[in-house]
Every structure is written in structure tokens, then in C-alpha cells.
Amino acid sequence: KAGVTQTPRYLIKTRGQQVTLSCSPISGHRSVSWYQQTPGQGLQFLFEYFSETQRNKGNFPGRFSGRQFSNSRSEMNVSTLELGDSALYLCASSPGPLTGELFFGEGSRLTVL
Amino acid sequence: AQSVAQPEDQVNVAEGNPLTVKCTYSVSGNPYLFWYVQYPNRGLQFLLKYITGDNLVKGSYGFEAEFNKSQTSFHLKKPSALVSDSALYFCAVRAVYNTDKLIFGTGTRLQVFP
């Protein structure tokens, strides 16, 4: 069974640009979560989606948005990029809430110049 | 609010010796606790979880964790460390009932020396 796939794996943007990151969950998983990982802040929760509905949102500005499609694939978008948005963005999937562990992808490493 | 604390930024241990990575938690209600490991430039890999039942939880790669309700701890242990265990370890707690949102600790870097 294929794991969680995130694309792109690496990308470089400049301040003010926007970026879209994609996540394909494990087949059959309906819940997708996003986390931001930085050396200073650690792992911070961004969003959680289940069956195309946002169930939870972390404490991030409105420049961070996401969505989930009917096939459970998810995207997150960051607009008007700032230097501080440089991070590893991790996507995780699970069959649904309360089913146990999350399965993480390899991440998308964003560098903002 | 749910939270976890990992008091050690780094743990050093010699190969073959037992290892312990510490985690304490603060939750309202029953805790759902997890350990994940991250190797360089990789995502997080699930090691083990405690939801209910036995206080000693066994997981992947020979790791286990002991849930201690009175001390609000969930320490990760392994009887004999391997150099390949060197990685970043995260303790996490489920933030809200009936969701997948996790609150992670700050991580502990485990260094196993040959």
C-alpha cells in the first residue's frame, strides 16, 4: 500500500509569492492533517480535514488555507509568503478520527528568500 | 489545554545500553499518547501509542513506553540501544476528543555512540 505522498518535496519561493502544496493520503484514509515544522517552533498544527470538512484549524494567520477534495487528497496554500514561512510542511493521514496513529508523508520543504 | 513536555533536548547513550527518552503530559480527561521518530530529512514515523489498557506499551523497532498516571509520564524505553536508533523523537498527545489533532513536544535528539 502506497504511503502518504507530498509534492513538491522541495521548493524555493521569494517573499510575496504564493505556494500550493499537495498531499495524497493513503488509500482509504479520509482524514488529512497538516503540520508546520521549524527549528524554533517545533511541530505546529495547521489544519485537519475529514470528508472535505475542516474539523480543526491551528493558530496561523489567514494567509494559510487548505482544502480537501472528494478523493481525500488535500492541498494547502500560503499566500504573500514571508521569510518566516520557511519550514518543512508535513501532511498526515488516518482512516478517521480516533482510529489511532497518524501516517506522515516525507514533507515539503519550503524555502522563502 | 493538552500539552506534553520533553525535558531533555538531547540524550546520549552507548550502543548496547538501555535508553530512556522522557515525556510528561497534561490533559483533561483520558490521555491519548503517542511516540514518533524522525530521521534526517524524513517525515515522522509512528512508534507506539497508549489509549487504554496495559501501562506498558510495546511498539516498533523494539521500543516500549510506560504510561504512569500518577506521575503523568509516558517515557520511551529500549533495553539495548542501536546506533541506528539515533534520531529525533517526539512525544504527542491528542488535543481534542474525536479529532486527529496532535500536540507535539519539542523533541529529544537521541545520539547512540558505538
CSV table of C-alpha atoms in Angstrom, one decimal:
chain,number,residue,atom,x,y,z
A,1,LYS,CA,0.0,0.0,0.0
A,2,ALA,CA,1.5,3.3,-1.0
A,3,GLY,CA,2.2,5.8,1.8
A,4,VAL,CA,1.3,9.4,2.1
A,5,THR,CA,2.7,11.3,-0.9
A,6,GLN,CA,3.5,15.0,-0.7
A,7,THR,CA,4.5,17.2,-3.7
A,8,PRO,CA,6.7,19.0,-4.3
A,9,ARG,CA,9.4,17.8,-1.9
A,10,TYR,CA,11.5,20.9,-2.2
A,11,LEU,CA,10.7,24.4,-3.4
A,12,ILE,CA,12.1,27.9,-3.3
A,13,LYS,CA,10.0,31.0,-3.4
A,14,THR,CA,10.5,34.7,-2.8
A,15,ARG,CA,8.7,36.9,-0.4
A,16,GLY,CA,5.3,38.0,-1.5
A,17,GLN,CA,4.7,34.9,-3.7
A,18,GLN,CA,2.2,32.2,-3.0
A,19,VAL,CA,2.6,28.5,-2.8
A,20,THR,CA,0.4,25.4,-3.1
A,21,LEU,CA,1.4,22.1,-1.5
A,22,SER,CA,-0.3,18.8,-2.3
A,23,CYS,CA,-0.9,15.7,-0.2
A,24,SER,CA,-2.3,12.4,-1.3
A,25,PRO,CA,-3.3,10.2,1.7
A,26,ILE,CA,-3.0,6.5,2.0
A,27,SER,CA,-5.8,4.8,0.0
A,28,GLY,CA,-8.9,4.6,2.1
A,29,HIS,CA,-7.9,7.3,4.6
A,30,ARG,CA,-10.4,10.1,4.9
A,31,SER,CA,-8.7,12.3,7.4
A,32,VAL,CA,-5.8,14.6,6.5
A,33,SER,CA,-3.8,16.9,8.8
A,34,TRP,CA,-1.1,19.4,8.1
A,35,TYR,CA,1.7,20.5,10.4
A,36,GLN,CA,4.5,23.0,10.1
A,37,GLN,CA,7.9,22.1,11.4
A,38,THR,CA,10.6,24.7,12.1
A,39,PRO,CA,13.7,24.6,14.3
A,40,GLY,CA,12.4,27.4,16.5
A,41,GLN,CA,8.7,26.5,16.9
A,42,GLY,CA,8.8,22.7,16.5
A,43,LEU,CA,5.8,20.9,15.1
A,44,GLN,CA,2.7,23.2,14.9
A,45,PHE,CA,-0.7,22.1,13.8
A,46,LEU,CA,-2.2,23.8,10.8
A,47,PHE,CA,-5.4,22.1,9.8
A,48,GLU,CA,-7.4,18.9,9.9
A,49,TYR,CA,-9.8,17.8,7.3
A,50,PHE,CA,-12.2,14.9,7.3
A,51,SER,CA,-14.6,14.1,4.4
A,52,GLU,CA,-13.9,17.5,2.8
A,53,THR,CA,-14.7,19.4,6.0
A,54,GLN,CA,-12.2,21.4,8.1
A,55,ARG,CA,-12.5,20.0,11.6
A,56,ASN,CA,-9.8,22.0,13.3
A,57,LYS,CA,-7.6,24.9,12.5
A,58,GLY,CA,-4.4,25.9,14.2
A,59,ASN,CA,-3.3,29.4,15.2
A,60,PHE,CA,-1.9,30.6,11.9
A,61,PRO,CA,-2.8,33.8,10.0
A,62,GLY,CA,-5.4,33.8,7.3
A,63,ARG,CA,-2.6,33.6,4.7
A,64,PHE,CA,-2.6,29.9,5.4
A,65,SER,CA,-5.5,28.0,3.9
A,66,GLY,CA,-6.3,24.5,2.9
A,67,ARG,CA,-8.9,22.2,1.4
A,68,GLN,CA,-9.7,18.6,0.9
A,69,PHE,CA,-11.2,17.1,-2.2
A,70,SER,CA,-13.8,14.3,-2.6
A,71,ASN,CA,-11.0,11.8,-3.2
A,72,SER,CA,-9.5,12.8,0.1
A,73,ARG,CA,-6.5,14.5,-1.5
A,74,SER,CA,-5.6,17.8,0.2
A,75,GLU,CA,-3.9,21.0,-0.7
A,76,MET,CA,-2.6,23.8,1.4
A,77,ASN,CA,-1.9,27.3,0.2
A,78,VAL,CA,0.2,30.0,1.7
A,79,SER,CA,-0.2,33.5,0.1
A,80,THR,CA,2.0,36.5,0.4
A,81,LEU,CA,5.0,34.5,1.6
A,82,GLU,CA,7.2,35.7,4.4
A,83,LEU,CA,10.7,34.7,5.3
A,84,GLY,CA,9.3,33.0,8.5
A,85,ASP,CA,7.2,30.7,6.4
A,86,SER,CA,10.3,28.7,5.5
A,87,ALA,CA,9.7,25.3,7.0
A,88,LEU,CA,9.0,21.6,6.5
A,89,TYR,CA,5.3,21.2,5.9
A,90,LEU,CA,4.1,17.7,6.9
A,91,CYS,CA,0.9,16.0,5.8
A,92,ALA,CA,-0.5,13.1,7.7
A,93,SER,CA,-3.5,10.8,7.1
A,94,SER,CA,-5.6,8.4,9.0
A,95,PRO,CA,-8.7,6.3,8.3
A,96,GLY,CA,-10.6,8.8,10.5
A,97,PRO,CA,-10.6,10.4,13.9
A,98,LEU,CA,-10.0,8.2,17.0
A,99,THR,CA,-8.6,5.4,14.9
A,100,GLY,CA,-5.1,5.8,16.4
A,101,GLU,CA,-1.9,6.9,14.8
A,102,LEU,CA,-1.2,9.3,12.0
A,103,PHE,CA,0.8,8.3,9.0
A,104,PHE,CA,3.1,11.1,7.8
A,105,GLY,CA,4.5,11.9,4.4
A,106,GLU,CA,8.1,12.9,3.8
A,107,GLY,CA,7.2,16.6,3.8
A,108,SER,CA,7.5,19.6,1.5
A,109,ARG,CA,10.5,21.8,2.4
A,110,LEU,CA,9.7,25.4,1.6
A,111,THR,CA,12.5,28.0,1.5
A,112,VAL,CA,11.4,31.6,1.2
A,113,LEU,CA,14.1,34.1,0.0
B,1,ALA,CA,-5.4,22.6,27.4
B,2,GLN,CA,-3.5,19.5,26.5
B,3,SER,CA,0.3,19.6,26.5
B,4,VAL,CA,3.4,17.5,26.6
B,5,ALA,CA,6.8,18.2,27.8
B,6,GLN,CA,10.1,16.6,26.8
B,7,PRO,CA,12.6,17.9,29.3
B,8,GLU,CA,15.8,16.8,27.5
B,9,ASP,CA,16.9,18.3,24.3
B,10,GLN,CA,19.4,15.5,23.8
B,11,VAL,CA,20.1,12.1,25.2
B,12,ASN,CA,23.4,10.3,24.7
B,13,VAL,CA,23.8,6.6,25.2
B,14,ALA,CA,26.3,4.0,24.3
B,15,GLU,CA,25.3,1.2,21.9
B,16,GLY,CA,24.0,-1.8,23.8
B,17,ASN,CA,23.0,0.2,26.9
B,18,PRO,CA,19.3,0.8,27.8
B,19,LEU,CA,17.8,4.1,26.8
B,20,THR,CA,15.0,6.3,28.1
B,21,VAL,CA,13.5,9.4,26.5
B,22,LYS,CA,11.3,11.3,28.9
B,23,CYS,CA,7.8,12.7,28.3
B,24,THR,CA,5.3,14.2,30.7
B,25,TYR,CA,1.8,15.2,29.8
B,26,SER,CA,-1.0,17.4,31.0
B,27,VAL,CA,-4.5,16.6,29.8
B,28,SER,CA,-8.1,16.9,30.8
B,29,GLY,CA,-9.8,13.6,30.6
B,30,ASN,CA,-8.3,10.3,29.4
B,31,PRO,CA,-4.9,10.8,27.6
B,32,TYR,CA,-4.2,9.6,24.1
B,33,LEU,CA,-0.4,9.5,23.9
B,34,PHE,CA,1.9,8.8,21.0
B,35,TRP,CA,5.6,8.5,20.2
B,36,TYR,CA,7.0,9.3,16.8
B,37,VAL,CA,10.6,9.2,15.4
B,38,GLN,CA,12.0,11.4,12.7
B,39,TYR,CA,15.2,10.6,10.8
B,40,PRO,CA,17.1,13.4,8.9
B,41,ASN,CA,15.1,14.9,6.0
B,42,ARG,CA,12.2,12.5,6.6
B,43,GLY,CA,8.7,12.7,7.9
B,44,LEU,CA,7.6,11.3,11.2
B,45,GLN,CA,7.2,7.6,11.8
B,46,PHE,CA,4.8,6.1,14.3
B,47,LEU,CA,6.4,4.1,17.1
B,48,LEU,CA,3.7,3.4,19.6
B,49,LYS,CA,0.6,4.7,21.3
B,50,TYR,CA,-1.3,4.5,24.6
B,51,ILE,CA,-5.1,4.8,24.5
B,52,THR,CA,-6.2,2.4,27.2
B,53,GLY,CA,-5.2,-0.9,28.7
B,54,ASP,CA,-1.8,-2.1,29.8
B,55,ASN,CA,0.5,0.6,31.1
B,56,LEU,CA,3.4,-1.0,29.2
B,57,VAL,CA,3.0,-0.4,25.6
B,58,LYS,CA,5.2,-2.2,23.0
B,59,GLY,CA,5.9,-0.7,19.7
B,60,SER,CA,8.1,-0.8,16.6
B,61,TYR,CA,11.8,-1.5,16.4
B,62,GLY,CA,11.9,-2.9,20.0
B,63,PHE,CA,10.7,0.3,21.7
B,64,GLU,CA,8.3,0.4,24.5
B,65,ALA,CA,6.8,3.0,26.7
B,66,GLU,CA,5.4,3.1,30.2
B,67,PHE,CA,2.3,5.0,31.0
B,68,ASN,CA,2.3,6.3,34.6
B,69,LYS,CA,-0.9,8.1,35.5
B,70,SER,CA,0.2,9.2,38.9
B,71,GLN,CA,3.4,10.8,37.5
B,72,THR,CA,1.7,11.9,34.3
B,73,SER,CA,4.6,10.4,32.4
B,74,PHE,CA,4.9,8.4,29.2
B,75,HIS,CA,8.6,7.6,28.9
B,76,LEU,CA,10.0,5.8,25.9
B,77,LYS,CA,12.4,3.0,26.5
B,78,LYS,CA,14.5,0.4,24.8
B,79,PRO,CA,16.6,-2.3,26.6
B,80,SER,CA,19.5,-2.2,24.2
B,81,ALA,CA,20.2,0.9,22.0
B,82,LEU,CA,21.5,0.6,18.4
B,83,VAL,CA,23.5,3.3,16.5
B,84,SER,CA,20.6,3.2,14.0
B,85,ASP,CA,18.3,4.4,16.7
B,86,SER,CA,19.9,7.9,16.5
B,87,ALA,CA,17.2,10.2,15.5
B,88,LEU,CA,14.7,12.9,16.8
B,89,TYR,CA,11.9,11.6,19.0
B,90,PHE,CA,8.6,13.3,19.6
B,91,CYS,CA,6.0,12.7,22.2
B,92,ALA,CA,2.5,13.8,21.4
B,93,VAL,CA,-1.0,13.9,22.9
B,94,ARG,CA,-4.3,14.0,21.1
B,95,ALA,CA,-5.6,17.6,21.5
B,96,VAL,CA,-9.3,17.2,21.2
B,97,TYR,CA,-11.5,14.3,21.6
B,98,ASN,CA,-12.7,12.8,18.3
B,99,THR,CA,-10.1,14.5,16.2
B,100,ASP,CA,-6.7,13.7,14.8
B,101,LYS,CA,-5.1,17.0,16.1
B,102,LEU,CA,-1.9,16.2,18.0
B,103,ILE,CA,0.1,18.4,20.3
B,104,PHE,CA,3.7,17.6,20.0
B,105,GLY,CA,6.6,18.0,22.4
B,106,THR,CA,9.7,19.9,21.4
B,107,GLY,CA,11.5,16.7,20.5
B,108,THR,CA,14.5,14.9,22.0
B,109,ARG,CA,17.5,14.1,19.9
B,110,LEU,CA,18.9,10.6,20.7
B,111,GLN,CA,22.5,10.0,19.9
B,112,VAL,CA,23.7,6.5,20.3
B,113,PHE,CA,27.5,6.1,20.2
B,114,PRO,CA,29.3,3.0,19.0
